[in-house]
């Protein structure tokens, strides 16, 4: 089932997600729907926050063939590289906007998989960036909040205008 994606500046995007208590059927269904929604929207990552579910669940697929979904439940960064780089980012909740955000080059993240087992993922390049971007969503943070207030306000106005036009 496709889930509606919240669009910036919806205040619900700023809610802080709670940890998942049990990886049960309900969570499996959420993950299935999130993966379907991410592929349909041609995104490489989606956080539960973006579909108005405020629990720590992320789905990611940075593979070329779009057939390697990665599910992170209750993700925690356990290591970050000392080096960072500026990365051009976009977001399904801020359609059409791309801008640079400083991110760690590599991260290690500990999370539960769909069976509820903890595992540690060592990520670099695009996957590392994507994990950091999606984990921000779980904290109620959208990437445009790293930009200058001037840029952010311009984006906010542009989004609101597009949403008004869509509603007509
Ligand atoms: Ni995003």
Tab-separated table of N, CA and C and ligand atoms in Angstrom:
chain	number	residue	atom	x	y	z
A	1	UNK	N	0.844	-1.195	0.000
A	1	UNK	CA	0.000	0.000	0.000
A	1	UNK	C	0.881	1.247	0.000
A	2	UNK	N	0.589	2.166	-0.903
A	2	UNK	CA	1.354	3.414	-0.928
A	2	UNK	C	0.896	4.323	0.208
A	3	UNK	N	1.865	4.913	0.870
A	3	UNK	CA	1.559	5.807	1.991
A	3	UNK	C	1.780	7.250	1.552
A	4	UNK	N	0.920	8.181	1.983
A	4	UNK	CA	1.156	9.586	1.647
A	4	UNK	C	2.415	10.110	2.353
A	5	UNK	N	3.220	10.867	1.615
A	5	UNK	CA	4.470	11.418	2.168
A	5	UNK	C	4.234	12.866	2.597
A	6	UNK	N	4.591	13.170	3.836
A	6	UNK	CA	4.450	14.541	4.341
A	6	UNK	C	5.393	15.467	3.589
A	7	UNK	N	4.925	16.667	3.328
A	7	UNK	CA	5.759	17.636	2.617
A	7	UNK	C	6.150	18.794	3.529
A	8	UNK	N	7.445	19.167	3.461
A	8	UNK	CA	7.957	20.343	4.149
A	8	UNK	C	7.151	21.567	3.699
A	9	UNK	N	6.771	22.485	4.569
A	9	UNK	CA	7.100	22.602	6.000
A	9	UNK	C	6.025	22.049	6.939
A	10	UNK	N	5.493	20.871	6.661
A	10	UNK	CA	4.510	20.263	7.577
A	10	UNK	C	5.148	20.095	8.962
A	11	UNK	N	4.530	20.662	10.000
A	11	UNK	CA	5.132	20.568	11.342
A	11	UNK	C	5.289	19.130	11.848
A	12	UNK	N	4.522	18.198	11.285
A	12	UNK	CA	4.635	16.794	11.718
A	12	UNK	C	5.995	16.197	11.360
A	13	UNK	N	6.696	16.830	10.414
A	13	UNK	CA	8.050	16.371	10.059
A	13	UNK	C	9.048	16.654	11.185
A	14	UNK	N	8.639	17.475	12.147
A	14	UNK	CA	9.558	17.830	13.236
A	14	UNK	C	9.307	17.044	14.519
A	15	UNK	N	8.385	16.069	14.446
A	15	UNK	CA	8.160	15.205	15.614
A	15	UNK	C	9.347	14.263	15.789
A	16	UNK	N	9.703	14.002	17.034
A	16	UNK	CA	10.796	13.071	17.330
A	16	UNK	C	10.212	11.658	17.456
A	17	UNK	N	10.800	10.720	16.698
A	17	UNK	CA	10.287	9.347	16.663
A	17	UNK	C	10.668	8.576	17.926
A	18	UNK	N	9.776	7.680	18.332
A	18	UNK	CA	10.030	6.808	19.497
A	18	UNK	C	10.613	5.478	19.022
A	19	UNK	N	11.386	4.829	19.899
A	19	UNK	CA	11.902	3.509	19.512
A	19	UNK	C	10.752	2.508	19.307
A	20	UNK	N	10.962	1.555	18.410
A	20	UNK	CA	10.008	0.467	18.209
A	20	UNK	C	10.157	-0.480	19.397
A	21	UNK	N	9.011	-0.844	20.012
A	21	UNK	CA	9.061	-1.712	21.191
A	21	UNK	C	9.272	-3.166	20.780
A	22	UNK	N	8.521	-3.642	19.797
A	22	UNK	CA	8.636	-5.026	19.325
A	22	UNK	C	8.550	-5.042	17.804
A	23	UNK	N	9.438	-5.823	17.187
A	23	UNK	CA	9.393	-5.957	15.728
A	23	UNK	C	8.362	-7.042	15.408
A	24	UNK	N	7.108	-6.626	15.301
A	24	UNK	CA	6.009	-7.575	15.098
A	24	UNK	C	5.373	-7.396	13.720
A	25	UNK	N	4.222	-8.024	13.518
A	25	UNK	CA	3.515	-7.962	12.231
A	25	UNK	C	3.204	-6.533	11.813
A	26	UNK	N	2.851	-5.724	12.792
A	26	UNK	CA	2.516	-4.325	12.519
A	26	UNK	C	3.726	-3.593	11.908
A	27	UNK	N	4.890	-3.851	12.474
A	27	UNK	CA	6.117	-3.215	11.976
A	27	UNK	C	6.480	-3.773	10.601
A	28	UNK	N	6.278	-5.092	10.411
A	28	UNK	CA	6.538	-5.696	9.095
A	28	UNK	C	5.689	-5.034	8.023
A	29	UNK	N	4.412	-4.810	8.344
A	29	UNK	CA	3.499	-4.191	7.383
A	29	UNK	C	3.932	-2.756	7.084
A	30	UNK	N	4.313	-2.034	8.141
A	30	UNK	CA	4.795	-0.657	7.953
A	30	UNK	C	5.990	-0.645	7.005
A	31	UNK	N	6.956	-1.552	7.256
A	31	UNK	CA	8.172	-1.618	6.441
A	31	UNK	C	7.829	-1.957	4.988
A	32	UNK	N	6.953	-2.936	4.790
A	32	UNK	CA	6.530	-3.321	3.430
A	32	UNK	C	5.951	-2.111	2.699
A	33	UNK	N	5.075	-1.385	3.363
A	33	UNK	CA	4.450	-0.209	2.751
A	33	UNK	C	5.448	0.911	2.503
A	34	UNK	N	6.403	1.077	3.438
A	34	UNK	CA	7.418	2.123	3.267
A	34	UNK	C	8.321	1.817	2.074
A	35	UNK	N	8.691	0.541	1.904
A	35	UNK	CA	9.557	0.160	0.773
A	35	UNK	C	8.813	0.410	-0.538
A	36	UNK	N	7.546	0.015	-0.578
A	36	UNK	CA	6.734	0.224	-1.790
A	36	UNK	C	6.624	1.721	-2.097
A	37	UNK	N	6.414	2.510	-1.060
A	37	UNK	CA	6.266	3.964	-1.226
A	37	UNK	C	7.575	4.595	-1.704
A	38	UNK	N	8.703	4.128	-1.134
A	38	UNK	CA	10.024	4.654	-1.539
A	38	UNK	C	10.302	4.352	-3.013
A	39	UNK	N	10.044	3.111	-3.446
A	39	UNK	CA	10.289	2.739	-4.844
A	39	UNK	C	9.363	3.523	-5.774
A	40	UNK	N	8.109	3.647	-5.381
A	40	UNK	CA	7.138	4.362	-6.213
A	40	UNK	C	7.559	5.826	-6.401
A	41	UNK	N	8.103	6.425	-5.335
A	41	UNK	CA	8.502	7.836	-5.383
A	41	UNK	C	9.915	8.007	-5.949
A	42	UNK	N	10.552	6.889	-6.323
A	42	UNK	CA	11.913	6.894	-6.856
A	42	UNK	C	12.911	7.524	-5.899
A	43	UNK	N	12.723	7.246	-4.602
A	43	UNK	CA	13.647	7.728	-3.587
A	43	UNK	C	14.655	6.647	-3.238
A	44	UNK	N	15.745	7.051	-2.564
A	44	UNK	CA	16.734	6.061	-2.127
A	44	UNK	C	16.625	5.797	-0.633
A	45	UNK	N	15.742	6.552	0.037
A	45	UNK	CA	15.545	6.325	1.464
A	45	UNK	C	14.252	6.952	1.925
A	46	UNK	N	13.690	6.368	2.991
A	46	UNK	CA	12.453	6.917	3.554
A	46	UNK	C	12.443	6.621	5.051
A	47	UNK	N	12.123	7.630	5.834
A	47	UNK	CA	11.994	7.450	7.284
A	47	UNK	C	10.506	7.429	7.639
A	48	UNK	N	10.153	6.666	8.671
A	48	UNK	CA	8.743	6.533	9.065
A	48	UNK	C	8.116	7.902	9.337
A	49	UNK	N	8.918	8.806	9.881
A	49	UNK	CA	8.455	10.175	10.145
A	49	UNK	C	7.793	10.790	8.911
A	50	UNK	N	8.366	10.499	7.744
A	50	UNK	CA	7.866	11.102	6.496
A	50	UNK	C	6.495	10.578	6.088
A	51	UNK	N	6.107	9.423	6.644
A	51	UNK	CA	4.767	8.914	6.364
A	51	UNK	C	3.893	9.026	7.625
A	52	UNK	N	4.311	9.955	8.491
A	52	UNK	CA	3.531	10.315	9.681
A	52	UNK	C	3.416	9.184	10.698
A	53	UNK	N	4.434	8.313	10.726
A	53	UNK	CA	4.519	7.290	11.777
A	53	UNK	C	5.770	7.634	12.574
A	54	UNK	N	5.601	7.958	13.855
A	54	UNK	CA	6.722	8.535	14.599
A	54	UNK	C	7.428	7.494	15.462
A	55	UNK	N	7.974	6.506	14.734
A	55	UNK	CA	8.746	5.422	15.334
A	55	UNK	C	10.036	5.270	14.549
A	56	UNK	N	11.082	4.730	15.232
A	56	UNK	CA	12.415	4.721	14.618
A	56	UNK	C	12.569	3.593	13.593
A	57	UNK	N	12.050	3.849	12.394
A	57	UNK	CA	12.127	2.894	11.286
A	57	UNK	C	12.581	3.635	10.029
A	58	UNK	N	13.567	3.031	9.346
A	58	UNK	CA	14.106	3.604	8.111
A	58	UNK	C	14.186	2.508	7.057
A	59	UNK	N	13.865	2.843	5.813
A	59	UNK	CA	14.168	1.940	4.700
A	59	UNK	C	15.058	2.696	3.708
A	60	UNK	N	16.008	1.957	3.129
A	60	UNK	CA	16.994	2.553	2.224
A	60	UNK	C	17.248	1.568	1.080
A	61	UNK	N	17.455	2.082	-0.117
A	61	UNK	CA	17.992	1.252	-1.198
A	61	UNK	C	18.834	2.127	-2.113
A	62	UNK	N	20.136	1.963	-2.028
A	62	UNK	CA	21.034	2.756	-2.878
A	62	UNK	C	21.582	1.904	-4.028
A	63	UNK	N	21.039	0.693	-4.192
A	63	UNK	CA	21.542	-0.190	-5.251
A	63	UNK	C	21.078	0.287	-6.615
A	64	UNK	N	21.883	-0.051	-7.627
A	64	UNK	CA	21.576	0.327	-9.001
A	64	UNK	C	20.272	-0.317	-9.460
A	65	UNK	N	20.099	-1.592	-9.120
A	65	UNK	CA	18.938	-2.355	-9.605
A	65	UNK	C	17.692	-2.117	-8.759
A	66	UNK	N	17.838	-1.388	-7.638
A	66	UNK	CA	16.696	-1.112	-6.763
A	66	UNK	C	16.065	-2.410	-6.256
A	67	UNK	N	16.935	-3.346	-5.865
A	67	UNK	CA	16.415	-4.623	-5.387
A	67	UNK	C	17.140	-5.080	-4.110
A	68	UNK	N	17.752	-4.099	-3.414
A	68	UNK	CA	18.445	-4.444	-2.168
A	68	UNK	C	17.982	-3.547	-1.029
A	69	UNK	N	16.707	-3.677	-0.644
A	69	UNK	CA	16.220	-2.809	0.432
A	69	UNK	C	16.900	-3.125	1.764
A	70	UNK	N	17.264	-2.066	2.458
A	70	UNK	CA	17.882	-2.200	3.775
A	70	UNK	C	16.903	-1.615	4.789
A	71	UNK	N	16.636	-2.379	5.853
A	71	UNK	CA	15.684	-1.941	6.870
A	71	UNK	C	16.442	-1.701	8.168
A	72	UNK	N	16.303	-0.519	8.725
A	72	UNK	CA	16.963	-0.192	9.989
A	72	UNK	C	15.901	0.177	11.009
A	73	UNK	N	15.820	-0.615	12.067
A	73	UNK	CA	14.849	-0.358	13.132
A	73	UNK	C	15.629	0.044	14.389
A	74	UNK	N	15.220	1.115	15.017
A	74	UNK	CA	15.922	1.683	16.181
A	74	UNK	C	17.416	1.924	15.899
A	75	UNK	N	17.745	2.564	14.784
A	75	UNK	CA	19.161	2.769	14.443
A	75	UNK	C	19.867	3.728	15.406
A	76	UNK	N	21.116	3.394	15.717
A	76	UNK	CA	21.962	4.274	16.533
A	76	UNK	C	23.339	4.330	15.878
A	77	UNK	N	23.884	5.531	15.752
A	77	UNK	CA	25.246	5.649	15.228
A	77	UNK	C	26.205	5.223	16.327
A	78	UNK	N	27.078	4.265	16.029
A	78	UNK	CA	28.048	3.826	17.032
A	78	UNK	C	29.456	4.312	16.707
A	79	UNK	N	29.636	4.811	15.478
A	79	UNK	CA	30.941	5.356	15.097
A	79	UNK	C	30.747	6.304	13.920
A	80	UNK	N	31.479	7.407	13.941
A	80	UNK	CA	31.482	8.302	12.787
A	80	UNK	C	32.931	8.610	12.421
A	81	UNK	N	33.195	8.740	11.137
A	81	UNK	CA	34.552	9.025	10.668
A	81	UNK	C	34.950	10.438	11.085
A	82	UNK	N	36.253	10.660	11.290
A	82	UNK	CA	36.690	12.028	11.620
A	82	UNK	C	36.516	12.980	10.434
A	83	UNK	N	36.448	12.436	9.239
A	83	UNK	CA	36.366	13.289	8.048
A	83	UNK	C	34.921	13.451	7.582
A	84	UNK	N	34.659	14.600	6.992
A	84	UNK	CA	33.324	14.896	6.463
A	84	UNK	C	33.463	15.401	5.033
A	85	UNK	N	32.357	15.468	4.338
A	85	UNK	CA	32.363	16.078	3.007
A	85	UNK	C	31.017	16.708	2.744
A	86	UNK	N	31.002	17.645	1.793
A	86	UNK	CA	29.762	18.317	1.425
A	86	UNK	C	29.070	17.461	0.372
A	87	UNK	N	27.805	17.138	0.627
A	87	UNK	CA	27.070	16.260	-0.272
A	87	UNK	C	25.796	16.942	-0.755
A	88	UNK	N	25.544	16.829	-2.043
A	88	UNK	CA	24.326	17.393	-2.621
A	88	UNK	C	23.148	16.463	-2.294
A	89	UNK	N	22.155	16.990	-1.564
A	89	UNK	CA	21.051	16.140	-1.127
A	89	UNK	C	19.698	16.636	-1.594
A	90	UNK	N	18.791	15.694	-1.682
A	90	UNK	CA	17.392	15.995	-1.938
A	90	UNK	C	16.569	15.181	-0.953
A	91	UNK	N	15.253	15.343	-1.003
A	91	UNK	CA	14.408	14.647	-0.027
A	91	UNK	C	13.005	14.518	-0.607
A	92	UNK	N	12.387	13.347	-0.430
A	92	UNK	CA	11.023	13.139	-0.941
A	92	UNK	C	10.029	14.100	-0.283
A	93	UNK	N	10.380	14.626	0.880
A	93	UNK	CA	9.487	15.569	1.561
A	93	UNK	C	9.726	17.016	1.126
A	94	UNK	N	10.775	17.231	0.326
A	94	UNK	CA	11.063	18.574	-0.183
A	94	UNK	C	11.305	18.459	-1.693
A	95	UNK	N	10.278	18.067	-2.451
A	95	UNK	CA	10.487	17.737	-3.864
A	95	UNK	C	11.078	18.888	-4.677
A	96	UNK	N	12.045	18.550	-5.511
A	96	UNK	CA	12.619	19.521	-6.436
A	96	UNK	C	13.721	20.388	-5.857
A	97	UNK	N	14.037	20.197	-4.569
A	97	UNK	CA	15.077	21.020	-3.939
A	97	UNK	C	16.318	20.166	-3.675
A	98	UNK	N	17.468	20.671	-4.098
A	98	UNK	CA	18.739	19.982	-3.857
A	98	UNK	C	19.739	20.996	-3.347
A	99	UNK	N	20.456	20.622	-2.281
A	99	UNK	CA	21.480	21.534	-1.778
A	99	UNK	C	22.514	20.762	-0.967
A	100	UNK	N	23.619	21.432	-0.680
A	100	UNK	CA	24.750	20.778	-0.035
A	100	UNK	C	24.609	20.698	1.480
A	101	UNK	N	24.922	19.511	2.020
A	101	UNK	CA	24.936	19.304	3.470
A	101	UNK	C	26.246	18.601	3.821
A	102	UNK	N	26.858	19.038	4.930
A	102	UNK	CA	28.100	18.425	5.400
A	102	UNK	C	27.765	17.115	6.129
A	103	UNK	N	28.366	16.018	5.710
A	103	UNK	CA	28.091	14.704	6.327
A	103	UNK	C	29.387	13.968	6.622
A	104	UNK	N	29.340	13.053	7.601
A	104	UNK	CA	30.491	12.178	7.850
A	104	UNK	C	30.719	11.313	6.614
A	105	UNK	N	31.995	11.056	6.296
A	105	UNK	CA	32.318	10.213	5.142
A	105	UNK	C	31.851	8.775	5.348
A	106	UNK	N	31.953	8.307	6.597
A	106	UNK	CA	31.576	6.923	6.898
A	106	UNK	C	30.948	6.864	8.282
A	107	UNK	N	30.051	5.908	8.458
A	107	UNK	CA	29.418	5.700	9.773
A	107	UNK	C	29.235	4.198	10.019
A	108	UNK	N	29.187	3.836	11.297
A	108	UNK	CA	28.758	2.495	11.681
A	108	UNK	C	27.447	2.673	12.434
A	109	UNK	N	26.442	1.935	12.011
A	109	UNK	CA	25.134	2.072	12.641
A	109	UNK	C	24.673	0.721	13.168
A	110	UNK	N	24.152	0.745	14.396
A	110	UNK	CA	23.625	-0.475	14.995
A	110	UNK	C	22.111	-0.371	14.944
A	111	UNK	N	21.462	-1.422	14.439
A	111	UNK	CA	20.007	-1.382	14.304
A	111	UNK	C	19.452	-2.793	14.342
A	112	UNK	N	18.160	-2.903	14.594
A	112	UNK	CA	17.490	-4.198	14.504
A	112	UNK	C	17.086	-4.427	13.060
A	113	UNK	N	17.155	-5.699	12.625
A	113	UNK	CA	16.632	-6.027	11.298
A	113	UNK	C	15.178	-6.496	11.442
A	114	UNK	N	14.602	-6.994	10.352
A	114	UNK	CA	13.178	-7.365	10.370
A	114	UNK	C	12.879	-8.546	11.286
A	115	UNK	N	13.934	-9.310	11.629
A	115	UNK	CA	13.712	-10.436	12.539
A	115	UNK	C	13.881	-9.995	13.998
A	116	UNK	N	14.215	-8.708	14.178
A	116	UNK	CA	14.401	-8.196	15.529
A	116	UNK	C	15.808	-8.402	16.057
A	117	UNK	N	16.705	-8.921	15.194
A	117	UNK	CA	18.088	-9.149	15.600
A	117	UNK	C	18.924	-7.884	15.420
A	118	UNK	N	19.780	-7.573	16.412
A	118	UNK	CA	20.658	-6.419	16.243
A	118	UNK	C	21.792	-6.732	15.278
A	119	UNK	N	22.141	-5.787	14.435
A	119	UNK	CA	23.297	-5.951	13.555
A	119	UNK	C	23.968	-4.599	13.385
A	120	UNK	N	25.235	-4.633	13.020
A	120	UNK	CA	25.974	-3.392	12.803
A	120	UNK	C	26.310	-3.277	11.328
A	121	UNK	N	25.997	-2.139	10.751
A	121	UNK	CA	26.271	-1.908	9.334
A	121	UNK	C	27.363	-0.865	9.208
A	122	UNK	N	28.390	-1.197	8.433
A	122	UNK	CA	29.472	-0.248	8.177
A	122	UNK	C	29.205	0.379	6.824
A	123	UNK	N	29.001	1.680	6.819
A	123	UNK	CA	28.584	2.341	5.587
A	123	UNK	C	29.527	3.467	5.211
A	124	UNK	N	29.735	3.608	3.899
A	124	UNK	CA	30.445	4.789	3.404
A	124	UNK	C	29.741	5.278	2.149
A	125	UNK	N	30.318	6.282	1.513
A	125	UNK	CA	29.779	6.863	0.291
A	125	UNK	C	28.283	7.177	0.423
A	126	UNK	N	27.508	6.860	-0.631
A	126	UNK	CA	26.099	7.256	-0.667
A	126	UNK	C	25.293	6.640	0.481
A	127	UNK	N	25.600	5.380	0.821
A	127	UNK	CA	24.846	4.734	1.900
A	127	UNK	C	25.044	5.468	3.226
A	128	UNK	N	26.269	5.906	3.494
A	128	UNK	CA	26.547	6.633	4.739
A	128	UNK	C	25.770	7.944	4.786
A	129	UNK	N	25.737	8.635	3.666
A	129	UNK	CA	25.016	9.911	3.585
A	129	UNK	C	23.522	9.670	3.817
A	130	UNK	N	23.019	8.641	3.142
A	130	UNK	CA	21.593	8.337	3.217
A	130	UNK	C	21.190	7.979	4.657
A	131	UNK	N	21.998	7.180	5.331
A	131	UNK	CA	21.701	6.804	6.716
A	131	UNK	C	21.637	8.058	7.599
A	132	UNK	N	22.599	8.968	7.419
A	132	UNK	CA	22.613	10.193	8.234
A	132	UNK	C	21.389	11.063	7.940
A	133	UNK	N	21.032	11.166	6.671
A	133	UNK	CA	19.860	11.962	6.264
A	133	UNK	C	18.580	11.381	6.874
A	134	UNK	N	18.419	10.048	6.773
A	134	UNK	CA	17.185	9.420	7.281
A	134	UNK	C	17.134	9.442	8.807
A	135	UNK	N	18.296	9.287	9.453
A	135	UNK	CA	18.306	9.337	10.920
A	135	UNK	C	17.955	10.736	11.416
A	136	UNK	N	18.319	11.749	10.660
A	136	UNK	CA	17.901	13.119	10.988
A	136	UNK	C	16.371	13.216	11.000
A	137	UNK	N	15.734	12.591	9.998
A	137	UNK	CA	14.268	12.626	9.943
A	137	UNK	C	13.665	12.098	11.248
A	138	UNK	N	14.256	11.026	11.784
A	138	UNK	CA	13.714	10.429	13.010
A	138	UNK	C	13.834	11.394	14.196
A	139	UNK	N	14.783	12.326	14.095
A	139	UNK	CA	14.948	13.345	15.139
A	139	UNK	C	14.121	14.599	14.822
A	140	UNK	N	13.326	14.518	13.764
A	140	UNK	CA	12.479	15.652	13.395
A	140	UNK	C	13.217	16.713	12.595
A	141	UNK	N	14.339	16.304	11.991
A	141	UNK	CA	15.152	17.279	11.259
A	141	UNK	C	15.133	17.015	9.752
A	142	UNK	N	14.807	18.045	8.995
A	142	UNK	CA	14.792	17.970	7.533
A	142	UNK	C	16.073	18.640	7.027
A	143	UNK	N	16.646	18.137	5.911
A	143	UNK	CA	17.986	18.606	5.503
A	143	UNK	C	18.058	20.117	5.255
A	144	UNK	N	16.929	20.732	4.883
A	144	UNK	CA	16.963	22.174	4.609
A	144	UNK	C	17.291	22.990	5.869
A	145	UNK	N	17.169	22.340	7.035
A	145	UNK	CA	17.494	23.052	8.278
A	145	UNK	C	18.998	23.269	8.454
A	146	UNK	N	19.809	22.618	7.612
A	146	UNK	CA	21.251	22.880	7.635
A	146	UNK	C	21.599	24.110	6.797
A	147	UNK	N	20.651	24.549	5.976
A	147	UNK	CA	20.932	25.670	5.073
A	147	UNK	C	20.743	26.996	5.804
A	148	UNK	N	21.121	28.090	5.160
A	148	UNK	CA	20.989	29.406	5.792
A	148	UNK	C	19.502	29.739	5.945
A	149	UNK	N	19.155	30.566	6.946
A	149	UNK	CA	17.748	30.953	7.139
A	149	UNK	C	17.150	31.566	5.872
A	150	UNK	N	17.967	32.299	5.136
A	150	UNK	CA	17.497	32.932	3.908
A	150	UNK	C	17.061	31.876	2.882
A	151	UNK	N	17.950	30.904	2.673
A	151	UNK	CA	17.638	29.820	1.724
A	151	UNK	C	16.418	29.029	2.192
A	152	UNK	N	16.402	28.748	3.504
A	152	UNK	CA	15.323	27.925	4.071
A	152	UNK	C	13.975	28.608	3.876
A	153	UNK	N	13.931	29.913	4.115
A	153	UNK	CA	12.680	30.652	3.955
A	153	UNK	C	12.226	30.662	2.511
A	154	UNK	N	13.182	30.769	1.614
A	154	UNK	CA	12.858	30.759	0.196
A	154	UNK	C	12.244	29.402	-0.184
A	155	UNK	N	12.846	28.336	0.337
A	155	UNK	CA	12.340	26.981	0.053
A	155	UNK	C	10.945	26.805	0.651
A	156	UNK	N	10.784	27.299	1.884
A	156	UNK	CA	9.487	27.190	2.576
A	156	UNK	C	8.392	27.855	1.739
A	157	UNK	N	8.674	29.056	1.268
A	157	UNK	CA	7.692	29.806	0.463
A	157	UNK	C	7.370	29.061	-0.824
A	158	UNK	N	8.420	28.527	-1.466
A	158	UNK	CA	8.253	27.804	-2.727
A	158	UNK	C	7.372	26.562	-2.519
A	159	UNK	N	7.626	25.840	-1.403
A	159	UNK	CA	6.859	24.627	-1.097
A	159	UNK	C	5.393	24.969	-0.838
A	160	UNK	N	5.171	26.004	-0.040
A	160	UNK	CA	3.794	26.393	0.305
A	160	UNK	C	3.033	26.812	-0.946
A	161	UNK	N	3.709	27.514	-1.832
A	161	UNK	CA	3.077	27.963	-3.079
A	161	UNK	C	2.700	26.745	-3.934
A	162	UNK	N	3.647	25.775	-4.044
A	162	UNK	CA	3.386	24.567	-4.838
A	162	UNK	C	2.225	23.773	-4.245
A	163	UNK	N	2.162	23.733	-2.891
A	163	UNK	CA	1.090	22.981	-2.232
A	163	UNK	C	-0.262	23.644	-2.439
A	164	UNK	N	-0.273	24.990	-2.452
A	164	UNK	CA	-1.524	25.732	-2.724
A	164	UNK	C	-2.001	25.441	-4.146
A	165	UNK	N	-1.047	25.456	-5.068
A	165	UNK	CA	-1.409	25.225	-6.471
A	165	UNK	C	-1.920	23.793	-6.681
A	166	UNK	N	-1.305	22.841	-5.948
A	166	UNK	CA	-1.752	21.447	-6.039
A	166	UNK	C	-3.169	21.269	-5.505
A	167	UNK	N	-3.495	22.046	-4.482
A	167	UNK	CA	-4.779	21.911	-3.804
A	167	UNK	C	-5.922	22.473	-4.660
A	168	UNK	N	-5.571	23.326	-5.631
A	168	UNK	CA	-6.620	23.957	-6.444
A	168	UNK	C	-7.165	23.022	-7.536
B	1	LIG	NI1	14.502	13.044	3.362
